[in-house]
Amino acid sequence: MNVVNKPLASLDGKALMMGRPAYTDDFALPQSLVVKVLRSPHPFAKIVSIDCIEARALPGVATVLTHQDFKRIAFTRAGQGYPEPSPHDKFVLDAYVRYVGDEVAIVAAVDLQTAEAAVAAIRVQYELLPPVLDMETAVDNPSVLHPEPEACEMFPIGFEPKRNIAAGYKMNVGDVEAVLKTCEVVVKQTYHTTAQAHVAMETHAANAHFDHQNRLVIHATTQTPVHVRRIISQALEYPIANIRVIKPRVGGGFGGKQAIAAEIIVAAVAIKTGMPCRYVFTRKEVFEASYSRHPMKIEMTLGAMKDGTLKAIDCQVLSDTGAYGEHALTVFMVTGSKVLPLYNKVEAVRFAGTVVYTNHTPAGAFRGYGAIQGNFALESAIDELCVELQCDPLAFRRKNMMREGETSPIFAIMGEGTEGTAMTMDTCKLPFCVDRGAELCDWAHNHPRRIIAKNRVRAVGMAIAMQGSGIPLIDMAAATVKLNDDGFYNLLIGATDIGQKSDTILAQIAAEALGTTLDKIVVTSSDTDVTPFDTGAYASSTTYVSGNAVLKAATKMKETLIAEAAIVLGTTRDQVAFDGTTFVAETGRLSLKDLSNRLFYNHDQKQLSVTESFCGHKSPPPFMAGFATVEVDLETGEVELIDYASVVDCGTTINPKLAQGQVEGGIVQGIGMTLFEDPIYGKDGKTVNNDLLSYKIPTRLEIKKLTTEFAISYEESGPFGAKSVAEIGIDTPPAALANAIYSAVGVRIRTLPITPEKIWRGMQLRAGKQEESK
Amino acid sequence: MRIETVLKPASLEEAYKAIAADKNAVPFAGGAWIKLTLKEISTAVLLDGLGLEKIKVTGATVEIGALATLSDVASHPVLGSLYGGMLADACRHVMGINVQNVATLGGSVMGGYAFSDVLTALLATDATLRFQKHEPMKLADYLDRKASFRDLLVGISIPQRNGRGVFKKISRTRLDFAVINLAVTNVNGLYLIAVGARPGVARLAKIAADRLNEIHPVSRFDLDRAVSDALAELDFGSNNRASEEYRRALARVLLLRALKEVTFDDRQR
Amino acid sequence: MIVNVDVNGRLRSFDVLPGAFLLDVLREAGYTSVRRGCDSTSCGICTVLVDGKPVPSCSYLAIRAEGKKVTTVEGIPDEAARLARHFGEEGADQCGYCNPSLALAVYALKQINPGASDDEIRVWLVGNLCRCSGYQSQLVAIKRYLEERP
């Protein structure tokens, strides 16, 4: 291969470094109204009255919108395909506010100062309702978040709003209770994960204006342009054909920009005022009023025999979706479906749980999407089981984990909100990943621990993980390849580049298939008026799903070119060889450049353009093994991460350096969730750390060393052998770090984040127990 | 956060008058965290160009202008070695270089932030504050003052003494505020021990230092006792970053480490 | 009020509100490379150089820039392009939102410490957050850039 699997520089990196206008707010019209939103200071309240007279009277205020200005149409901000697996439980504005940060009123004014003054001038009378602020007490709580009759499910998702249940699900293979009874060792533990924040560096933003055809043009920081178009149309009853959504460059998404956030607000303002407007979320608004990761309580029960055979897994989940059920069911299902198949040889497996409403900031899609929560629980529990069995964690995993050519019954049972799709692992290099990772971290020397200094120990811990490559039979992508004169191409894709550099790797796939070079492929992506359909950047779908669409389109274009060349050369298609630049047949030679110019200007003139679509019948999982090497201070509990070694099977890496970037970015985001990021809710339901001074993501100084390698792997169903790689990196750090810290100091932390204080407390407790036993 | 007007005074006296006249007038000392800490400012009094940026080395002291930035301090040759470069080290622990380029020593003192690394280090240097009107005042006394007064801080003077010093900080990430910070100096057997972010604002552990100052030479045992003294005399509390109990445990560990570093040479530790 | 600033070698006069911050003034004047991240001095995204030093423009009063030299990445196109080449080779660029601010901070480091060690680079840039890259590829790219002699 000449272009694929090569570490080529991205298409847009240089211009972005040089500061070219590229992101959403760079494209707001200069005369745009500035939009601000009045947000609820209460976790749960009924709006008794809103007095906007003073606000509307302020000079420069264009409009003030309240719930009285909107027809009550329930929708979901989730940003998924249709019908959504998330309940329709949100209104653009409502007479009820359900979390601190929920929208109360929308203001648009000539400048920021005026808009802020108008927000401050709105007088709202609230009737406070008792909030539900603990997921443990949400079910059947006398306070019901969604009593409104409009709230509904699109298809059965276990939606029971009167009980504060947004979604529920259960499944089993075999009889878990019976098998557990036959096990010689049973480990049962409960794990807690947090409402991690995405912290994309660009905050959510959108702007809207009417163009020369009086069509509504929206620029937005979105991962899902076609869903934005559809949902705005439905929620505002505005003709979908009159909406154009353009996604410029996006400063990071990680799932946080799958939601419809600022888009619907600027659309409403533009429609009401007819004027261009812009809305940029403050960092506080992103924390408070976009969405977070679903915090979960996971009860994991494992049963095994003394010879190290894992026989049963029982996984019970309680998930907090906050005030609205965005991704409630699907994130929770992935906690089972992309975690439990890792150990496919068990006799019985059960998965069940409930996703509840609380008066917290909503939770939604976030890289890892339930798998990171489930992985923390399962891979921690596996190590806890290994302690009981006195078994080496590597040996245990080698014996029990998924291998190539195998399957799991879970694939057929569990999909994302629907039934799943049976599939066999045509590629699974987990054995290599585990062996190579053990070498990289010098497991033999460092496990379980090594004394480094008087108060310092070094230890290693590991975890394995799997993810997916799109949602089979649901995620669809299309690509158009268009020939230009002189023989270069346009690649039009709906695929959504949010900084993961999908434009670049999709261009690499096209260039490889066409036998050309990257500079001959001009990419246009994510403009709903121009580019073909693509569900968007989520579910690790782009490389595999969009990549396959591009491969099909480019391959078809090559065939079309050969057919045209054969006509010119006076021969048949099978007699023409094409190397990407020249057609050669016994009857003569023809350059692509000459063919193109001839087709446009001289003979049998026509535009060659090919559009192809792809919808997967399976979702081949990428796999990885992650190995954390840590040093722990025995006096303070401080953890220093010495190295994080990752060995990944994502099939062919379309661009090895960019794939490495996806893995390492995920790893560090996972490290952040595990060690540093500690989202806190106050007793009043407010997010306490809602700025970057108090919510701490990893800095350069916490990340000393990352070692990232890829297994040699070729997934036949993927473009040039590729699987997706966006999410797999984030899954292992919680369990690998928890396992390493246990190895270091004998303290097992089951509630994230793993702070030095928790480790210190664990060490104190152990010291106390040892003292007692003396 | 809103600033109504900005004043560019021609003299320190004019700046002082503006501040004394209006309690919502604020000397603009750098701007770090301004959007989180201050809501309404009637007049932002700019102090640029009034000579407060300078760091002057006299025989007995280093005179740091109130508007000297944390990077000015961190890169100053004399402050880089005074008390083992402790103050410079503390300045380098505040956020990143871009913040260190705007945050000033004066802002760090007058902000009186409980999390401040700079205040803790300054306390252990026995620093004196110089005001436009008020008599010079030891930083320690200023932090303990009963009656507040409105004045313009013009400079901080640090005694140039030959001694060892060390600053220590524990924070969740390098960009976070301290869970605990402390600074210790030892000038020929005279100790100063400051502990900040307890989570209250930095304080000197006077009893601990006074008792150590009586003893020559100091043994490991004496240092252990000084740590206990300091923990007994200082108040600790809980917040979102850490519990009181954990803060005490950290203070105990770090203080002993710091005291050993300023007392013994490497082999003796 | 009027503030006169040298932006990238060109004298500019801006009519600003007294409390205006440099970030907003520069963006409104069309310097779109200057971007908002946290608005609270915590992320480094809004970094510009004032008299050659990196500062957070979100909290830098515009009128304090009177008579000063302000550099945005548009003012160092060749250096930014050089750094971009190394970012491209290492796959370190991802979403790119932080890259102009990073280019400025790294350029400032190059002026005073072109031989910076890994740790010195990390300390210098610790206030420039990135959520995409995991930092390591950026470190390699930045080191190569610093080592490059034009």
mmCIF file of C-alpha atoms in Angstrom, chain A residues 540-729:
data_model
loop_
_atom_site.group_PDB
_atom_site.id
_atom_site.type_symbol
_atom_site.label_atom_id
_atom_site.label_comp_id
_atom_site.label_asym_id
_atom_site.label_seq_id
_atom_site.Cartn_x
_atom_site.Cartn_y
_atom_site.Cartn_z
ATOM 1 C CA SER A 540 -16.424 4.409 16.721
ATOM 2 C CA SER A 541 -18.015 4.316 13.311
ATOM 3 C CA THR A 542 -16.015 6.584 11.033
ATOM 4 C CA THR A 543 -12.995 4.477 10.030
ATOM 5 C CA TYR A 544 -15.041 1.330 9.563
ATOM 6 C CA VAL A 545 -18.442 2.547 8.346
ATOM 7 C CA SER A 546 -17.557 5.796 6.553
ATOM 8 C CA GLY A 547 -14.239 4.266 5.501
ATOM 9 C CA ASN A 548 -16.031 1.384 3.801
ATOM 10 C CA ALA A 549 -18.348 3.842 2.026
ATOM 11 C CA VAL A 550 -15.346 5.797 0.741
ATOM 12 C CA LEU A 551 -13.625 2.600 -0.353
ATOM 13 C CA LYS A 552 -16.707 1.509 -2.275
ATOM 14 C CA ALA A 553 -17.113 4.894 -3.942
ATOM 15 C CA ALA A 554 -13.435 5.201 -4.867
ATOM 16 C CA THR A 555 -13.316 1.638 -6.184
ATOM 17 C CA LYS A 556 -16.382 2.283 -8.301
ATOM 18 C CA MET A 557 -14.858 5.519 -9.586
ATOM 19 C CA LYS A 558 -11.757 3.624 -10.631
ATOM 20 C CA GLU A 559 -13.910 1.117 -12.520
ATOM 21 C CA THR A 560 -15.802 3.964 -14.162
ATOM 22 C CA LEU A 561 -12.577 5.640 -15.225
ATOM 23 C CA ILE A 562 -11.305 2.396 -16.731
ATOM 24 C CA ALA A 563 -14.557 1.998 -18.642
ATOM 25 C CA GLU A 564 -14.224 5.528 -20.054
ATOM 26 C CA ALA A 565 -10.574 4.970 -20.907
ATOM 27 C CA ALA A 566 -11.446 1.733 -22.676
ATOM 28 C CA ILE A 567 -13.827 3.651 -24.937
ATOM 29 C CA VAL A 568 -11.142 6.181 -25.788
ATOM 30 C CA LEU A 569 -8.521 3.504 -26.315
ATOM 31 C CA GLY A 570 -10.890 1.465 -28.427
ATOM 32 C CA THR A 571 -10.669 -1.663 -26.342
ATOM 33 C CA THR A 572 -12.524 -3.441 -23.583
ATOM 34 C CA ARG A 573 -12.307 -2.726 -19.864
ATOM 35 C CA ASP A 574 -10.479 -5.892 -19.028
ATOM 36 C CA GLN A 575 -7.720 -4.909 -21.444
ATOM 37 C CA VAL A 576 -6.957 -1.632 -19.620
ATOM 38 C CA ALA A 577 -4.477 -1.369 -16.772
ATOM 39 C CA PHE A 578 -4.672 1.765 -14.612
ATOM 40 C CA ASP A 579 -1.999 2.724 -12.094
ATOM 41 C CA GLY A 580 -3.732 5.855 -10.889
ATOM 42 C CA THR A 581 -2.147 8.186 -13.444
ATOM 43 C CA THR A 582 -2.006 6.325 -16.767
ATOM 44 C CA PHE A 583 -4.281 3.884 -18.565
ATOM 45 C CA VAL A 584 -2.331 1.314 -20.544
ATOM 46 C CA ALA A 585 -3.723 -1.064 -23.113
ATOM 47 C CA GLU A 586 -2.240 -2.801 -26.137
ATOM 48 C CA THR A 587 -4.067 -0.250 -28.242
ATOM 49 C CA GLY A 588 -2.378 2.720 -26.602
ATOM 50 C CA ARG A 589 -1.798 4.824 -23.497
ATOM 51 C CA LEU A 590 -3.845 7.628 -21.994
ATOM 52 C CA SER A 591 -3.144 9.759 -18.977
ATOM 53 C CA LEU A 592 -5.849 10.428 -16.392
ATOM 54 C CA LYS A 593 -5.254 14.120 -16.987
ATOM 55 C CA ASP A 594 -5.972 13.754 -20.690
ATOM 56 C CA LEU A 595 -8.987 11.572 -20.087
ATOM 57 C CA SER A 596 -10.411 14.065 -17.600
ATOM 58 C CA ASN A 597 -9.892 17.080 -19.826
ATOM 59 C CA ARG A 598 -11.340 15.184 -22.774
ATOM 60 C CA LEU A 599 -14.439 14.231 -20.742
ATOM 61 C CA PHE A 600 -15.028 17.797 -19.659
ATOM 62 C CA TYR A 601 -14.137 19.737 -22.784
ATOM 63 C CA ASN A 602 -13.827 17.686 -25.933
ATOM 64 C CA HIS A 603 -15.631 14.414 -26.563
ATOM 65 C CA ASP A 604 -18.623 12.682 -25.085
ATOM 66 C CA GLN A 605 -18.643 15.313 -22.360
ATOM 67 C CA LYS A 606 -19.887 14.214 -18.942
ATOM 68 C CA GLN A 607 -19.321 14.569 -15.237
ATOM 69 C CA LEU A 608 -18.055 11.386 -13.625
ATOM 70 C CA SER A 609 -19.323 11.134 -10.092
ATOM 71 C CA VAL A 610 -19.933 8.108 -7.914
ATOM 72 C CA THR A 611 -21.866 7.841 -4.678
ATOM 73 C CA GLU A 612 -21.794 4.688 -2.596
ATOM 74 C CA SER A 613 -23.223 3.801 0.801
ATOM 75 C CA PHE A 614 -22.224 1.388 3.508
ATOM 76 C CA CYS A 615 -24.146 -0.047 6.415
ATOM 77 C CA GLY A 616 -22.306 -2.704 8.393
ATOM 78 C CA HIS A 617 -23.660 -6.161 9.114
ATOM 79 C CA LYS A 618 -21.264 -6.523 11.990
ATOM 80 C CA SER A 619 -19.195 -4.338 14.245
ATOM 81 C CA PRO A 620 -15.749 -5.894 14.513
ATOM 82 C CA PRO A 621 -14.388 -4.879 17.905
ATOM 83 C CA PRO A 622 -10.968 -3.354 18.289
ATOM 84 C CA PHE A 623 -9.182 -4.928 21.259
ATOM 85 C CA MET A 624 -6.375 -3.795 23.503
ATOM 86 C CA ALA A 625 -4.354 -4.550 26.581
ATOM 87 C CA GLY A 626 -3.309 -1.636 28.776
ATOM 88 C CA PHE A 627 -0.490 -1.814 31.308
ATOM 89 C CA ALA A 628 0.008 0.876 33.946
ATOM 90 C CA THR A 629 3.313 1.234 35.744
ATOM 91 C CA VAL A 630 2.937 3.355 38.865
ATOM 92 C CA GLU A 631 4.953 4.432 41.846
ATOM 93 C CA VAL A 632 3.109 5.072 45.093
ATOM 94 C CA ASP A 633 4.360 7.160 48.011
ATOM 95 C CA LEU A 634 3.712 5.016 51.083
ATOM 96 C CA GLU A 635 3.390 8.045 53.350
ATOM 97 C CA THR A 636 1.153 10.323 51.270
ATOM 98 C CA GLY A 637 -0.667 7.944 48.930
ATOM 99 C CA GLU A 638 0.440 10.000 45.941
ATOM 100 C CA VAL A 639 0.569 8.096 42.666
ATOM 101 C CA GLU A 640 3.069 8.824 39.945
ATOM 102 C CA LEU A 641 2.300 7.283 36.575
ATOM 103 C CA ILE A 642 5.641 6.077 35.210
ATOM 104 C CA ASP A 643 4.411 4.611 31.934
ATOM 105 C CA TYR A 644 1.193 3.516 30.306
ATOM 106 C CA ALA A 645 1.814 0.826 27.722
ATOM 107 C CA SER A 646 -0.930 0.057 25.201
ATOM 108 C CA VAL A 647 -0.968 -2.706 22.652
ATOM 109 C CA VAL A 648 -3.914 -2.320 20.326
ATOM 110 C CA ASP A 649 -5.566 -4.485 17.696
ATOM 111 C CA CYS A 650 -7.537 -2.129 15.473
ATOM 112 C CA GLY A 651 -6.795 -3.992 12.285
ATOM 113 C CA THR A 652 -4.794 -1.994 9.767
ATOM 114 C CA THR A 653 -4.002 1.510 10.991
ATOM 115 C CA ILE A 654 -5.048 3.730 8.081
ATOM 116 C CA ASN A 655 -2.629 6.359 9.425
ATOM 117 C CA PRO A 656 -0.401 4.899 12.142
ATOM 118 C CA LYS A 657 0.475 8.246 13.748
ATOM 119 C CA LEU A 658 -3.127 9.451 13.815
ATOM 120 C CA ALA A 659 -4.269 6.078 15.178
ATOM 121 C CA GLN A 660 -1.631 6.404 17.878
ATOM 122 C CA GLY A 661 -3.021 9.857 18.638
ATOM 123 C CA GLN A 662 -6.513 8.408 19.029
ATOM 124 C CA VAL A 663 -5.256 5.735 21.418
ATOM 125 C CA GLU A 664 -3.055 8.062 23.474
ATOM 126 C CA GLY A 665 -5.690 10.786 23.689
ATOM 127 C CA GLY A 666 -8.148 8.172 24.937
ATOM 128 C CA ILE A 667 -5.634 6.763 27.397
ATOM 129 C CA VAL A 668 -4.983 10.176 28.936
ATOM 130 C CA GLN A 669 -8.691 10.985 29.114
ATOM 131 C CA GLY A 670 -9.147 7.647 30.883
ATOM 132 C CA ILE A 671 -6.257 8.429 33.217
ATOM 133 C CA GLY A 672 -7.944 11.746 33.972
ATOM 134 C CA MET A 673 -11.203 10.029 34.894
ATOM 135 C CA THR A 674 -9.324 7.557 37.074
ATOM 136 C CA LEU A 675 -6.924 9.772 38.979
ATOM 137 C CA PHE A 676 -7.785 13.460 38.746
ATOM 138 C CA GLU A 677 -11.284 14.348 37.574
ATOM 139 C CA ASP A 678 -13.705 14.519 40.451
ATOM 140 C CA PRO A 679 -17.057 15.978 39.442
ATOM 141 C CA ILE A 680 -18.861 16.997 42.604
ATOM 142 C CA TYR A 681 -22.523 17.859 43.127
ATOM 143 C CA GLY A 682 -23.446 20.021 46.072
ATOM 144 C CA LYS A 683 -26.362 19.196 48.347
ATOM 145 C CA ASP A 684 -28.269 21.886 46.436
ATOM 146 C CA GLY A 685 -27.829 19.908 43.201
ATOM 147 C CA LYS A 686 -25.289 22.313 41.705
ATOM 148 C CA THR A 687 -22.133 21.189 39.983
ATOM 149 C CA VAL A 688 -19.457 22.404 42.375
ATOM 150 C CA ASN A 689 -16.425 22.251 40.114
ATOM 151 C CA ASN A 690 -17.761 23.763 36.924
ATOM 152 C CA ASP A 691 -14.655 25.566 35.693
ATOM 153 C CA LEU A 692 -11.164 24.489 34.752
ATOM 154 C CA LEU A 693 -9.680 25.897 37.943
ATOM 155 C CA SER A 694 -11.451 23.303 40.038
ATOM 156 C CA TYR A 695 -12.117 20.495 37.539
ATOM 157 C CA LYS A 696 -8.665 19.141 36.805
ATOM 158 C CA ILE A 697 -7.824 17.310 33.607
ATOM 159 C CA PRO A 698 -4.318 15.852 33.221
ATOM 160 C CA THR A 699 -1.540 18.273 32.291
ATOM 161 C CA ARG A 700 1.709 17.557 30.494
ATOM 162 C CA LEU A 701 3.447 17.002 33.814
ATOM 163 C CA GLU A 702 1.236 14.094 34.882
ATOM 164 C CA ILE A 703 1.903 12.223 31.640
ATOM 165 C CA LYS A 704 5.518 11.142 31.804
ATOM 166 C CA LYS A 705 5.492 8.359 29.261
ATOM 167 C CA LEU A 706 3.076 6.569 26.962
ATOM 168 C CA THR A 707 4.152 3.499 25.031
ATOM 169 C CA THR A 708 1.772 2.626 22.223
ATOM 170 C CA GLU A 709 2.046 -0.260 19.790
ATOM 171 C CA PHE A 710 -0.287 -1.917 17.319
ATOM 172 C CA ALA A 711 -0.717 -5.622 16.720
ATOM 173 C CA ILE A 712 -0.405 -6.836 13.150
ATOM 174 C CA SER A 713 -4.011 -7.478 12.225
ATOM 175 C CA TYR A 714 -6.163 -7.400 9.100
ATOM 176 C CA GLU A 715 -9.934 -7.247 9.386
ATOM 177 C CA GLU A 716 -11.292 -8.543 6.071
ATOM 178 C CA SER A 717 -14.569 -6.627 6.392
ATOM 179 C CA GLY A 718 -12.867 -3.273 7.052
ATOM 180 C CA PRO A 719 -11.414 -0.794 4.555
ATOM 181 C CA PHE A 720 -7.924 -2.106 3.775
ATOM 182 C CA GLY A 721 -8.229 -4.281 6.862
ATOM 183 C CA ALA A 722 -9.075 -1.522 9.338
ATOM 184 C CA LYS A 723 -11.306 -1.492 12.387
ATOM 185 C CA SER A 724 -12.188 1.677 14.280
ATOM 186 C CA VAL A 725 -9.941 3.112 16.983
ATOM 187 C CA ALA A 726 -11.618 6.206 18.491
ATOM 188 C CA GLU A 727 -12.814 4.818 21.804
ATOM 189 C CA ILE A 728 -10.795 1.715 22.615
ATOM 190 C CA GLY A 729 -8.001 3.769 24.223
#
